[in-house]
PDB file of C-alpha atoms in Angstrom:
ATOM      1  CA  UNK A 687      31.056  17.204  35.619  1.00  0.00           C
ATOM      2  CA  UNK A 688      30.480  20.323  33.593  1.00  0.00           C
ATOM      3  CA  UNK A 689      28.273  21.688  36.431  1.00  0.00           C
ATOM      4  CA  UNK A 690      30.977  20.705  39.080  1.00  0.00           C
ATOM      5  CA  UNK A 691      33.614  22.462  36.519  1.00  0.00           C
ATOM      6  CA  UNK A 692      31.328  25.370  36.345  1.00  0.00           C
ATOM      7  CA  UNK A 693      30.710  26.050  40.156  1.00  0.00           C
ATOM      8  CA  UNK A 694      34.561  25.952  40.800  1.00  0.00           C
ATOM      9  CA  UNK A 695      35.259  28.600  37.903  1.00  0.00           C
ATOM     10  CA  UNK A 696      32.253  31.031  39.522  1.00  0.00           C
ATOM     11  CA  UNK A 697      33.254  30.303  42.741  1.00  0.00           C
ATOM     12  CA  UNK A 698      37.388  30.874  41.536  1.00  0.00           C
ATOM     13  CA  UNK A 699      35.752  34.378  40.451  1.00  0.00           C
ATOM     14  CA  UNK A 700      34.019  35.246  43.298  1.00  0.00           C
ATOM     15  CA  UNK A 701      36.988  35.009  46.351  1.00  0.00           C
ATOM     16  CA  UNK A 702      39.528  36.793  42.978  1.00  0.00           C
ATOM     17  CA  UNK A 703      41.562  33.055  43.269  1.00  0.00           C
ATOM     18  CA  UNK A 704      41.802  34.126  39.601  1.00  0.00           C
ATOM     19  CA  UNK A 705      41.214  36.793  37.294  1.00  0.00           C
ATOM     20  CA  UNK A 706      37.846  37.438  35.408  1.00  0.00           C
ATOM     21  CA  UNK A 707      39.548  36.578  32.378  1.00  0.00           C
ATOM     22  CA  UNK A 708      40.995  33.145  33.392  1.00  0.00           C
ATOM     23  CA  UNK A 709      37.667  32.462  34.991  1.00  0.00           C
ATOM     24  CA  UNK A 710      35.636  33.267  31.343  1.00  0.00           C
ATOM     25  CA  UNK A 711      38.061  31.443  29.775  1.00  0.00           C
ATOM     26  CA  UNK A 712      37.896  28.219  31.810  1.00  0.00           C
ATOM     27  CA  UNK A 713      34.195  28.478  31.869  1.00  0.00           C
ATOM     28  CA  UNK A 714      34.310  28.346  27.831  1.00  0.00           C
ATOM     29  CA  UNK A 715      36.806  25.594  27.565  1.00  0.00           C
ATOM     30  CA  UNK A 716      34.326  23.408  29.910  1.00  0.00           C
ATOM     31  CA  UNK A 717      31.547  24.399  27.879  1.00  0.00           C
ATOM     32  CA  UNK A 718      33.556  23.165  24.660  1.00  0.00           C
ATOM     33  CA  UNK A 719      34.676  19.743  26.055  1.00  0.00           C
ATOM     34  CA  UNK A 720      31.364  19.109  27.399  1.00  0.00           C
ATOM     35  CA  UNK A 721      29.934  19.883  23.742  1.00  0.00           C
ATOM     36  CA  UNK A 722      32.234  17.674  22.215  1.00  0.00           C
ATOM     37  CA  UNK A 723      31.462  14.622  24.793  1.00  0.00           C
ATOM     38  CA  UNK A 724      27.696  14.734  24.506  1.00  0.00           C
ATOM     39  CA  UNK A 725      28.303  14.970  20.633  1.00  0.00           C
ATOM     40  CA  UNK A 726      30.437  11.696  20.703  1.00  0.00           C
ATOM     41  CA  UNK A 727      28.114   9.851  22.566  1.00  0.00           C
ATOM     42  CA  UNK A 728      25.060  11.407  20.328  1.00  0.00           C
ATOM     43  CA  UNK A 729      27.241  10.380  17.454  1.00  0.00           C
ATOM     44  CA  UNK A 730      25.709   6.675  17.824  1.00  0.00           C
ATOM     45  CA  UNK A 731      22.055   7.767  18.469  1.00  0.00           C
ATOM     46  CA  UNK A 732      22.192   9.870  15.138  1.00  0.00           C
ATOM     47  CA  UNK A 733      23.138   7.167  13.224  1.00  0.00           C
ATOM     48  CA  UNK A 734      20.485   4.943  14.856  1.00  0.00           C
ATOM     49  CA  UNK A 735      17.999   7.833  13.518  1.00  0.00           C
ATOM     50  CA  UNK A 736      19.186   7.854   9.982  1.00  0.00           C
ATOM     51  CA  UNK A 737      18.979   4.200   9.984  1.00  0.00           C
ATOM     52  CA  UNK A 738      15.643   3.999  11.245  1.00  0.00           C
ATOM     53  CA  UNK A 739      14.298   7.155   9.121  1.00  0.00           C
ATOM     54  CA  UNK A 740      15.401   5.297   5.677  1.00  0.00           C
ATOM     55  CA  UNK A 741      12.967   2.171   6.467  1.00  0.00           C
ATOM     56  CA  UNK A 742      11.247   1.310   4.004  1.00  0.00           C
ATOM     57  CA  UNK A 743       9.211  -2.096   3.536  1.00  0.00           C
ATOM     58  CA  UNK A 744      12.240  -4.220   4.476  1.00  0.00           C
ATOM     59  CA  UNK A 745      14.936  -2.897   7.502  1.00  0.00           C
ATOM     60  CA  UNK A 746      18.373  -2.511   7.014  1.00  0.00           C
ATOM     61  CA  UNK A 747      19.208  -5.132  10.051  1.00  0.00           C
ATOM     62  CA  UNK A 748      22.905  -4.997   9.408  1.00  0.00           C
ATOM     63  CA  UNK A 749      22.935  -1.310   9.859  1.00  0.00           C
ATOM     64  CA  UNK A 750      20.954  -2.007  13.055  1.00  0.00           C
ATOM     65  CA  UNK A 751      23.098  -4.744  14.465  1.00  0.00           C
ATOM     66  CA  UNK A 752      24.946  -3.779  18.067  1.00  0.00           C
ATOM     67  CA  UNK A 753      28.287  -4.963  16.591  1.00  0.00           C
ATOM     68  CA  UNK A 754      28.470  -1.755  14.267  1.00  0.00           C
ATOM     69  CA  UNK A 755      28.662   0.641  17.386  1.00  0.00           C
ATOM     70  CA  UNK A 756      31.884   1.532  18.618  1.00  0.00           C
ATOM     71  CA  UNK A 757      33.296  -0.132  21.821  1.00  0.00           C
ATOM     72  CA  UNK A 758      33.375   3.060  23.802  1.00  0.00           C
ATOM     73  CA  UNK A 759      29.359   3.897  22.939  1.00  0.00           C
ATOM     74  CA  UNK A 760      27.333   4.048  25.539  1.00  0.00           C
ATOM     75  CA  UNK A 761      25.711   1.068  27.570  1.00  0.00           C
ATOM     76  CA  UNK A 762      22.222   2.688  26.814  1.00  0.00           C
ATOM     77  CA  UNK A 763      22.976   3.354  23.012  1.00  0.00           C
ATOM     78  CA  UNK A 764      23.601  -0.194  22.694  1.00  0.00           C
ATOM     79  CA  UNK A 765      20.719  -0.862  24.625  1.00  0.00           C
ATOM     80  CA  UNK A 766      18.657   0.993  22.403  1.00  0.00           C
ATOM     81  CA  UNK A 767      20.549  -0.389  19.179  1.00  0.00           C
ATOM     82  CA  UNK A 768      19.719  -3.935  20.741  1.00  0.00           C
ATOM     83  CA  UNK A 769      15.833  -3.496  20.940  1.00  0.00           C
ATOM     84  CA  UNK A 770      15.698  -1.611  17.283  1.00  0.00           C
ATOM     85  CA  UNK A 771      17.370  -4.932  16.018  1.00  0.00           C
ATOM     86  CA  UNK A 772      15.462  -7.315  17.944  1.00  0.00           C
ATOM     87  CA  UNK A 773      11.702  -5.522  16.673  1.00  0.00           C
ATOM     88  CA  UNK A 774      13.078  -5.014  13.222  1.00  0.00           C
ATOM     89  CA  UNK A 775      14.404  -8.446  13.042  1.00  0.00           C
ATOM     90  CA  UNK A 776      10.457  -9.419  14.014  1.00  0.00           C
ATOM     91  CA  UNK A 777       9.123  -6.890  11.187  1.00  0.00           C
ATOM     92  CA  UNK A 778      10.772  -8.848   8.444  1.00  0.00           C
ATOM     93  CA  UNK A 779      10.149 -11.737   9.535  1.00  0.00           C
ATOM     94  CA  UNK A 780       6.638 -11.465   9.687  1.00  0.00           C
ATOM     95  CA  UNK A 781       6.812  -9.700   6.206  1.00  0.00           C
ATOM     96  CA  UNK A 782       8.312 -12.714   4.917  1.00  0.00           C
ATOM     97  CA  UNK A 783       5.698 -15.009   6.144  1.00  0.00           C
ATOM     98  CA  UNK A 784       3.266 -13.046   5.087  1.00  0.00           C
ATOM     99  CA  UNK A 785       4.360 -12.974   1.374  1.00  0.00           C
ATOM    100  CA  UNK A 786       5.307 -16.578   1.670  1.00  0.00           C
ATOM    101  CA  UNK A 787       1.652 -17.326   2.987  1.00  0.00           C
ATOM    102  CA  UNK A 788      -0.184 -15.216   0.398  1.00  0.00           C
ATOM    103  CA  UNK A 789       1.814 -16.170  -2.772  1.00  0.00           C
ATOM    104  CA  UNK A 790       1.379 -19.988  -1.573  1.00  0.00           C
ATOM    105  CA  UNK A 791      -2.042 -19.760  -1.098  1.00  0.00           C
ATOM    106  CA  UNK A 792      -2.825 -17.809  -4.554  1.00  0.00           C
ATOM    107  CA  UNK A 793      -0.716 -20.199  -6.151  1.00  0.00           C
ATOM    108  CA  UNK A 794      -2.789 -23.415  -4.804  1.00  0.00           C
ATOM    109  CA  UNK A 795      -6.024 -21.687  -5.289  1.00  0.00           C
ATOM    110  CA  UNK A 796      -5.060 -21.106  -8.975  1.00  0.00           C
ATOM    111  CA  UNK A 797      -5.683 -25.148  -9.995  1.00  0.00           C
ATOM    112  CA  UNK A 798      -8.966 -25.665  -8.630  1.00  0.00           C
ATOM    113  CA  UNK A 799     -10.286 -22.271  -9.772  1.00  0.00           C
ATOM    114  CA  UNK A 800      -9.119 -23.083 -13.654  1.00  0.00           C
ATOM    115  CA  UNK A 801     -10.853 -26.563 -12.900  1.00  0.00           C
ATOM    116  CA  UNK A 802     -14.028 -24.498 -11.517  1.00  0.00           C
ATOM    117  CA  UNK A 803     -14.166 -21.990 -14.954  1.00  0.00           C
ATOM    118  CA  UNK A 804     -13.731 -24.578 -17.627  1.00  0.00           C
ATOM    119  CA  UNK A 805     -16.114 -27.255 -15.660  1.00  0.00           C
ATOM    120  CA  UNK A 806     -18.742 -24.125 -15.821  1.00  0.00           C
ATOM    121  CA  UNK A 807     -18.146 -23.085 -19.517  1.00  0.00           C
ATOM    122  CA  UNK A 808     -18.645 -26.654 -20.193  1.00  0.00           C
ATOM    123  CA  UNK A 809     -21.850 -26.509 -18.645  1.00  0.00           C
ATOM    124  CA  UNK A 810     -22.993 -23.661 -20.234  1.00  0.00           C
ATOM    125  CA  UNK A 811     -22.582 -25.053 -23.331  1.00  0.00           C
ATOM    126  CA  UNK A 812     -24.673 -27.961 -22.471  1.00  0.00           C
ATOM    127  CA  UNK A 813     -28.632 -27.187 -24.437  1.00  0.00           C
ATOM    128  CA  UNK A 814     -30.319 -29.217 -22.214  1.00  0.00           C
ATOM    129  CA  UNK A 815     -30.119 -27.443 -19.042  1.00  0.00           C
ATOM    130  CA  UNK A 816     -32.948 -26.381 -17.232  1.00  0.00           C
ATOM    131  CA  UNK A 817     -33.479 -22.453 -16.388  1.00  0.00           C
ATOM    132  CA  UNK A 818     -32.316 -23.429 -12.648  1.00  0.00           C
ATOM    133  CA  UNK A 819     -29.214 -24.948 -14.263  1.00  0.00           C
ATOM    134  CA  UNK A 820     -28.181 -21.652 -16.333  1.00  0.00           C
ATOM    135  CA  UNK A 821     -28.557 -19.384 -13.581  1.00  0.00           C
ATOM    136  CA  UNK A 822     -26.849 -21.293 -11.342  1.00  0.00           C
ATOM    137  CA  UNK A 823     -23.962 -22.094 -14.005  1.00  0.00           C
ATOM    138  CA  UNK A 824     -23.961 -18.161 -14.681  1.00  0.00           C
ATOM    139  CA  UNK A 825     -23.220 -17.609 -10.315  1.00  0.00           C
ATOM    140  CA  UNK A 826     -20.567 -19.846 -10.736  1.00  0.00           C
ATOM    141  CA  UNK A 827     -19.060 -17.882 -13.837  1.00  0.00           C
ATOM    142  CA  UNK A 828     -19.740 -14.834 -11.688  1.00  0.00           C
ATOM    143  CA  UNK A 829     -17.959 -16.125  -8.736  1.00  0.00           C
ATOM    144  CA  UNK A 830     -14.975 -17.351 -10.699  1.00  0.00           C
ATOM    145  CA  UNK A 831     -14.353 -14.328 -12.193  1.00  0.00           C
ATOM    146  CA  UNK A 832     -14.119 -12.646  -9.287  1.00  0.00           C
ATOM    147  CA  UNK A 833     -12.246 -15.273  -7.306  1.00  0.00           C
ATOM    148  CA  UNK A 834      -9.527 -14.431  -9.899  1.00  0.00           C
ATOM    149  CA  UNK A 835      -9.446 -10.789  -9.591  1.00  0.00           C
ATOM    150  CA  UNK A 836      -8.968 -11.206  -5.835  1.00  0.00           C
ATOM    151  CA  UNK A 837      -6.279 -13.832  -6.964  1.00  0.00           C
ATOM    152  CA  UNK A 838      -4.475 -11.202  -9.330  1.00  0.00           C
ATOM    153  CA  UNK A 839      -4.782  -8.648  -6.250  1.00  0.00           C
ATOM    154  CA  UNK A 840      -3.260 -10.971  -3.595  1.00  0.00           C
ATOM    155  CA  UNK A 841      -0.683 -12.060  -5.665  1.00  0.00           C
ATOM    156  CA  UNK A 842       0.289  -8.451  -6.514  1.00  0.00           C
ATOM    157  CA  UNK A 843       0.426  -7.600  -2.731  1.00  0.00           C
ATOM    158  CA  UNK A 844       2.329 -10.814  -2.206  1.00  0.00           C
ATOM    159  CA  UNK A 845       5.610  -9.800  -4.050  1.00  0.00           C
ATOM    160  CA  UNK A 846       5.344  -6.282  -2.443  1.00  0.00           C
ATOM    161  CA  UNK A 847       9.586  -6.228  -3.342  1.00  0.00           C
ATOM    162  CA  UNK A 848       8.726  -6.155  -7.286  1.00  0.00           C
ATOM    163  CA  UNK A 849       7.300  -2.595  -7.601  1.00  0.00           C
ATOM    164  CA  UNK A 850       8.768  -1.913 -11.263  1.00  0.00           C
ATOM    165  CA  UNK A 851       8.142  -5.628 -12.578  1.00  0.00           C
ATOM    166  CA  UNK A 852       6.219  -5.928 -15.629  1.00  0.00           C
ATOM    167  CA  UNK A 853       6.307  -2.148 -16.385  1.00  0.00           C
ATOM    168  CA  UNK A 854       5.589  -0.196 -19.606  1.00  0.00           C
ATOM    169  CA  UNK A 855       4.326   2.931 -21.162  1.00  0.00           C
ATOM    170  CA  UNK A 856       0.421   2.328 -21.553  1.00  0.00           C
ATOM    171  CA  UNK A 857      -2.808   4.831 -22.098  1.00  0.00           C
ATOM    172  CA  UNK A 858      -4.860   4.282 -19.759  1.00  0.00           C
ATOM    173  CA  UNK A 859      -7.952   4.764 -21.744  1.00  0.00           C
ATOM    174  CA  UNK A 860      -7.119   1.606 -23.741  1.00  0.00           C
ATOM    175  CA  UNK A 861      -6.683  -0.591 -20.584  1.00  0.00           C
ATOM    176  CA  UNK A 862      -9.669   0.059 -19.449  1.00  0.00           C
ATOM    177  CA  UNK A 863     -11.461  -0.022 -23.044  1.00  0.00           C
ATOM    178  CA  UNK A 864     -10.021  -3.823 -22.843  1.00  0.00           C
ATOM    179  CA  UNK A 865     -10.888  -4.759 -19.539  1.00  0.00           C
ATOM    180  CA  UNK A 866     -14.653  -3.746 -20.065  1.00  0.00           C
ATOM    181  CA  UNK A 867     -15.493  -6.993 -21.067  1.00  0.00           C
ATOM    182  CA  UNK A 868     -13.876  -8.804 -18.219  1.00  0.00           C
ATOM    183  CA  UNK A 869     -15.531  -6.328 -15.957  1.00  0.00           C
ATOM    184  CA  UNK A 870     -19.249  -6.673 -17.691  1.00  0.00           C
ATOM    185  CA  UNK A 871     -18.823 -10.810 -17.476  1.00  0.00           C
ATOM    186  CA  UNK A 872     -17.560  -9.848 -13.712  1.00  0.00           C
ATOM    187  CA  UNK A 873     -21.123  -8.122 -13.388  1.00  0.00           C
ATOM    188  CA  UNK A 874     -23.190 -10.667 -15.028  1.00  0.00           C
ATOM    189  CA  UNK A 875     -26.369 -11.074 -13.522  1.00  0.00           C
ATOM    190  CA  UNK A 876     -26.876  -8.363 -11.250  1.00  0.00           C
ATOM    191  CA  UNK A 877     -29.333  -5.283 -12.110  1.00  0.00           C
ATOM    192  CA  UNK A 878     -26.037  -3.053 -12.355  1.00  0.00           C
ATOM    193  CA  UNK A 879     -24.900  -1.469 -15.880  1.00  0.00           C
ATOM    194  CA  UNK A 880     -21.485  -0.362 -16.500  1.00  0.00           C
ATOM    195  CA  UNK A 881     -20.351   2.264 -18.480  1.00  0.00           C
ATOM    196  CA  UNK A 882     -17.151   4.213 -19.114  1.00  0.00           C
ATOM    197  CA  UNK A 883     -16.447   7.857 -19.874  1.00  0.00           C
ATOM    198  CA  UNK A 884     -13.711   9.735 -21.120  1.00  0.00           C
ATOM    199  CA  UNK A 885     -13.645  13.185 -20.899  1.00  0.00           C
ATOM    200  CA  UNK A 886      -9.811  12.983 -20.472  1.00  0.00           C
ATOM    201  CA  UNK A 887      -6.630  10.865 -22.260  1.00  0.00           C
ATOM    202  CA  UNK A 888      -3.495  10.189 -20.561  1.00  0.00           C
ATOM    203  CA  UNK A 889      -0.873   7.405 -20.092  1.00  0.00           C
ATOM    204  CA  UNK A 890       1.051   5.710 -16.920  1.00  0.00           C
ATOM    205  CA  UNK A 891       4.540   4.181 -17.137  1.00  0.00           C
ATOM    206  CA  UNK A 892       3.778   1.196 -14.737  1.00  0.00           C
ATOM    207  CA  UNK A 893       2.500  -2.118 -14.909  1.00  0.00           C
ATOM    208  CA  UNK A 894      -1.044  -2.545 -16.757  1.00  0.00           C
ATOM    209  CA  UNK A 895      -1.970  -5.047 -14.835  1.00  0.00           C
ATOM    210  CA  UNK A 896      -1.505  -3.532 -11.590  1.00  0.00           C
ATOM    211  CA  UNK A 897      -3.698  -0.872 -12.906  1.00  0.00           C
ATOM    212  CA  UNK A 898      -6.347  -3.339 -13.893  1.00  0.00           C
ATOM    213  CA  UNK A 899      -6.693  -5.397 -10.306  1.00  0.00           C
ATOM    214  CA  UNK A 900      -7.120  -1.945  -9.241  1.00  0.00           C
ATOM    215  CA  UNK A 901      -9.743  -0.889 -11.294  1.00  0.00           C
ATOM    216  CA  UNK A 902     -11.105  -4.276 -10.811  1.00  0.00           C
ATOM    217  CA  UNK A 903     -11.570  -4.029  -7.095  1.00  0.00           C
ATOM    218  CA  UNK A 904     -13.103  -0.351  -6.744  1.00  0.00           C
ATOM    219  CA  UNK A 905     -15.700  -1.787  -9.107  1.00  0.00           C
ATOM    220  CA  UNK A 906     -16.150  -4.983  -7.502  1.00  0.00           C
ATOM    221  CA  UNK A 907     -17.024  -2.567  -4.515  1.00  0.00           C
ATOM    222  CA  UNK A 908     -19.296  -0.284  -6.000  1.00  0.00           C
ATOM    223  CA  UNK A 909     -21.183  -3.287  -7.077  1.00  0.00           C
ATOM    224  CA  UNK A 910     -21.318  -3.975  -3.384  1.00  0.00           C
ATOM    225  CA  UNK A 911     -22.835  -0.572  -2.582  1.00  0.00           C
ATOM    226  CA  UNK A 912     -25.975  -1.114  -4.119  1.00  0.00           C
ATOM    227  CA  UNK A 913     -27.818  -3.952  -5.931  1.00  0.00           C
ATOM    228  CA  UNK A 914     -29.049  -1.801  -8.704  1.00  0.00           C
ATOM    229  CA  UNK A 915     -27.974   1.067 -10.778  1.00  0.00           C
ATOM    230  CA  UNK A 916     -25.422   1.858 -12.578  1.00  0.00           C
ATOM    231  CA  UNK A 917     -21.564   1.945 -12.157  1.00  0.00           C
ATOM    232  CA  UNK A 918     -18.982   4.925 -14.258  1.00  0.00           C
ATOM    233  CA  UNK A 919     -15.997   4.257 -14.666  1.00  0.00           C
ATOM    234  CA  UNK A 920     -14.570   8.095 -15.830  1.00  0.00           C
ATOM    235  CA  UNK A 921     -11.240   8.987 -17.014  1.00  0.00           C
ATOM    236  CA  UNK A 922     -10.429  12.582 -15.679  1.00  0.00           C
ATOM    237  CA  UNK A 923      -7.244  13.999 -16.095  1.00  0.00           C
ATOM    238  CA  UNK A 924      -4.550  12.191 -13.848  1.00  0.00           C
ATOM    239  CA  UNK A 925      -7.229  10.261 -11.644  1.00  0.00           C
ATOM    240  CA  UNK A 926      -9.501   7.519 -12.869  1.00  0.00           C
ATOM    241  CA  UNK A 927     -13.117   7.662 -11.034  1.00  0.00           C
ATOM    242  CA  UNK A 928     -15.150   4.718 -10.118  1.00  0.00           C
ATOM    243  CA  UNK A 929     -18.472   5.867  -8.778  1.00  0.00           C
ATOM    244  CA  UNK A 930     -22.329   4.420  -8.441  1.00  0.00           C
ATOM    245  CA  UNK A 931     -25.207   5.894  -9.261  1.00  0.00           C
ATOM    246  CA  UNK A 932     -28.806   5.030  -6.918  1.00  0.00           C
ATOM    247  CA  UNK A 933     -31.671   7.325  -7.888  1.00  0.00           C
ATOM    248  CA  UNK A 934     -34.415   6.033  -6.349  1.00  0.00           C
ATOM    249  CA  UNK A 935     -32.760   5.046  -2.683  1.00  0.00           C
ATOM    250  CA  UNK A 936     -29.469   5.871  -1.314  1.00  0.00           C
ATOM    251  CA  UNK A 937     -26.407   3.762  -1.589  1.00  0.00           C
ATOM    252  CA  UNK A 938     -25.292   1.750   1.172  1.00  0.00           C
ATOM    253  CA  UNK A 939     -22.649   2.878   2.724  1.00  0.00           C
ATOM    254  CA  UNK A 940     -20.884  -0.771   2.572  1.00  0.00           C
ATOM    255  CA  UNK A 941     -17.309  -1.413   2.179  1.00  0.00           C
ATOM    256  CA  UNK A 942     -15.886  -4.566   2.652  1.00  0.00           C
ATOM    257  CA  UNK A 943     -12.729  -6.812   1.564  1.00  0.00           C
ATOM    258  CA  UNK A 944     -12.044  -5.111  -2.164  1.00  0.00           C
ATOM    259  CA  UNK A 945     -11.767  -1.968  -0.769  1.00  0.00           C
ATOM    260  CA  UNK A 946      -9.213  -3.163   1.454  1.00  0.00           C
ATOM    261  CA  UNK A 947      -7.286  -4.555  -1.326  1.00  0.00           C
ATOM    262  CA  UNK A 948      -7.062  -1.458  -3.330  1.00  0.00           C
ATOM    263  CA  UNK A 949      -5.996   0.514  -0.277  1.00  0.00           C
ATOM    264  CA  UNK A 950      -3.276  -1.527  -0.143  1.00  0.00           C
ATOM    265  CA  UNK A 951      -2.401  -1.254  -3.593  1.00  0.00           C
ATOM    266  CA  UNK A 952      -2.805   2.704  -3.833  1.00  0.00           C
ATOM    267  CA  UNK A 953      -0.205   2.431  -0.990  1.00  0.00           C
ATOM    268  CA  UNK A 954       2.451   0.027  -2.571  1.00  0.00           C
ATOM    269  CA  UNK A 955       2.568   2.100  -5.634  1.00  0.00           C
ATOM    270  CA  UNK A 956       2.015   5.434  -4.474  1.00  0.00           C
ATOM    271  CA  UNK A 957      -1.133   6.459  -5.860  1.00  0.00           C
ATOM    272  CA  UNK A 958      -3.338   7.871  -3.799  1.00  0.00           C
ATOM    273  CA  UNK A 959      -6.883   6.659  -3.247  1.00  0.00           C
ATOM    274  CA  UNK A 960      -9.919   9.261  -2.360  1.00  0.00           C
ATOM    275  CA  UNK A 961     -13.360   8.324  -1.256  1.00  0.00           C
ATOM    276  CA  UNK A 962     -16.567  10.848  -1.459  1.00  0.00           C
ATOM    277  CA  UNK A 963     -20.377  10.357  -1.112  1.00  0.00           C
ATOM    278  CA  UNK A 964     -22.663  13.157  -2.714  1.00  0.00           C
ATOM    279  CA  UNK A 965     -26.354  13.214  -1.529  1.00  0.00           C
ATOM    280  CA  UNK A 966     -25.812  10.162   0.256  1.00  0.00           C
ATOM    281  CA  UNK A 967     -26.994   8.458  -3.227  1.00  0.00           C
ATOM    282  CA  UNK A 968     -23.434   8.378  -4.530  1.00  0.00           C
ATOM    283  CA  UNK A 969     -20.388   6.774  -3.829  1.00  0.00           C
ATOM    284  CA  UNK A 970     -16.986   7.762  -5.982  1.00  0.00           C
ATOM    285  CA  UNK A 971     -13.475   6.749  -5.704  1.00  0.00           C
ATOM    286  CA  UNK A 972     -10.759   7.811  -7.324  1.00  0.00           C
ATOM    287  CA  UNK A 973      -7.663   7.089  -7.947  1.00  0.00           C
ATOM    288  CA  UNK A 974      -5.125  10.003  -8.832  1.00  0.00           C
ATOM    289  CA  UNK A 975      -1.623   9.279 -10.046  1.00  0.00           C
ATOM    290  CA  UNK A 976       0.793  11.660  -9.363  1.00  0.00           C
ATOM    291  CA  UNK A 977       3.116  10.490 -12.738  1.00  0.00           C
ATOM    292  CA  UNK A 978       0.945  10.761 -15.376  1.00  0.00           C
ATOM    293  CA  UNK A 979       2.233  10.961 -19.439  1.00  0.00           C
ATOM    294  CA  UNK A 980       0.850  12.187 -22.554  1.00  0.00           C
ATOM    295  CA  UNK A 981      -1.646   9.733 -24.133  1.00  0.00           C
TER     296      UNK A 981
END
């Protein structure tokens, strides 16, 4: 319609039906309703956009819902407004189930695992026990410790919608100072040493805990890269490093299931996660947190 409008002005102009003026002026008052029109029925898409643009973990699905748009909207607005609804509406569902599955299944695993650990420290206890019997009790130790570290990790992941639970002002340095037993016991029996350095002192307002699964999991991975060596844990000014060190063959370049977990975790709470090899003998991650506080 604005091009018909358009033709009949030039064409008004051209065999002097009416003056140049009338002619410029008709042409601009087209222009204007024709503005105004495509804005209205933009109006509806822009919303659409806004609504879409502020998704975050969980859609807004009310904001999304065809009844909110105007009766005179477009048919293909609401067409659009229709499928957003219908694949959002699919996102959170399968968000739910996924939380629902993985907080389930942590929870169930929790009973037998605690039955696992104190049937094994029992054991351990036991003087009698052959040399076979102690190193297998101390692979079951091993294996329980780091059943619950992927425990503590899914959980975290499962209630996704509790970013600021369990948060406080902690130094870092101290965390980790505390966790190096848990980590060591984690370690038991493989040629690996651990060791922490601290060239640097600062402090996080989050959850300690979160930060500990974390720190848990790049280390369970290092330990992964190589079956000997030796395994820093260094405290650098607003990142935490977790690298290990093979001199006498290269590290394998092997990342598997922990990784995957503290990817996901960097994500959820925003702090980034950065992977480097040097020489091909030495694997480092590190965590940087863009918050950080004065120890």
């Amino acid at each position: 319609m604005q091009l018909l409008g358009v033709i009949i002005g030039v064409l008004l102009g051209l065999f002097d039906v009416a003056p140049p003026v009338a002619v410029v002026v008709l042409l601009a008052i087209i222009s204007i309703l024709a503005w105004l029109a495509a804005r209205r029925e933009w109006r509806s898409v822009g919303r659409l956009a806004r609504v879409v643009d502020a998704w975050d973990e969980q859609p807004d699905l009310d904001a999304l819902a065809p009844t909110q748009l105007s009766g005179q909207t477009d048919a293909d607005v609401v067409s659009l407004a229709r499928g957003l609804h219908g694949f959002a509406t699919r996102i959170a569902s399968y968000n739910l189930r996924e939380r629902n599955f993985t907080r389930d299944a942590s929870h169930e695993l929790r009973s037998p695992l605690t039955v696992i650990k104190m049937s094994a420290d029992m054991l351990s206890d036991e003087s009698d026990l052959s040399k076979f019997g102690v190193r297998s009790v101390k692979r079951i130790q091993r294996a329980t410790r780091e059943m619950e570290a992927l425990i503590e990790a899914l959980l975290i992941l499962a209630r996704e919608s509790d970013v600021g639970a369990g948060e406080e002002e902690f130094v870092v340095n101290d965390v980790l100072q505390r966790g190096m037993g848990d980590l060591e016991q984690m370690l038991e029996g493989r040629a690996v040493d651990l060791k922490l350095e601290e060239p640097a002192r600062f402090s996080l307002r989050a959850s300690p805990r979160v930060f500990m699964v974390l720190c848990w999991q790049l280390v369970r991975n290092a330990s992964q890269q190589a079956d000997h060596g030796t395994i820093l844990i260094t405290v650098l000014p607003g990142a935490v490093a977790v690298s290990n060190r093979v001199d006498e063959e290269p590290a394998i370049d092997r990342h598997g299931f922990e990784l995957a977990i503290a990817q996901r975790i960097s994500e959820r709470f925003h702090w980034p996660l950065e992977l480097q090899t040097r020489d091909g003998c030495e694997h480092i991650a590190s965590i940087r947190f863009p918050e950080t506080l004065p120890a």
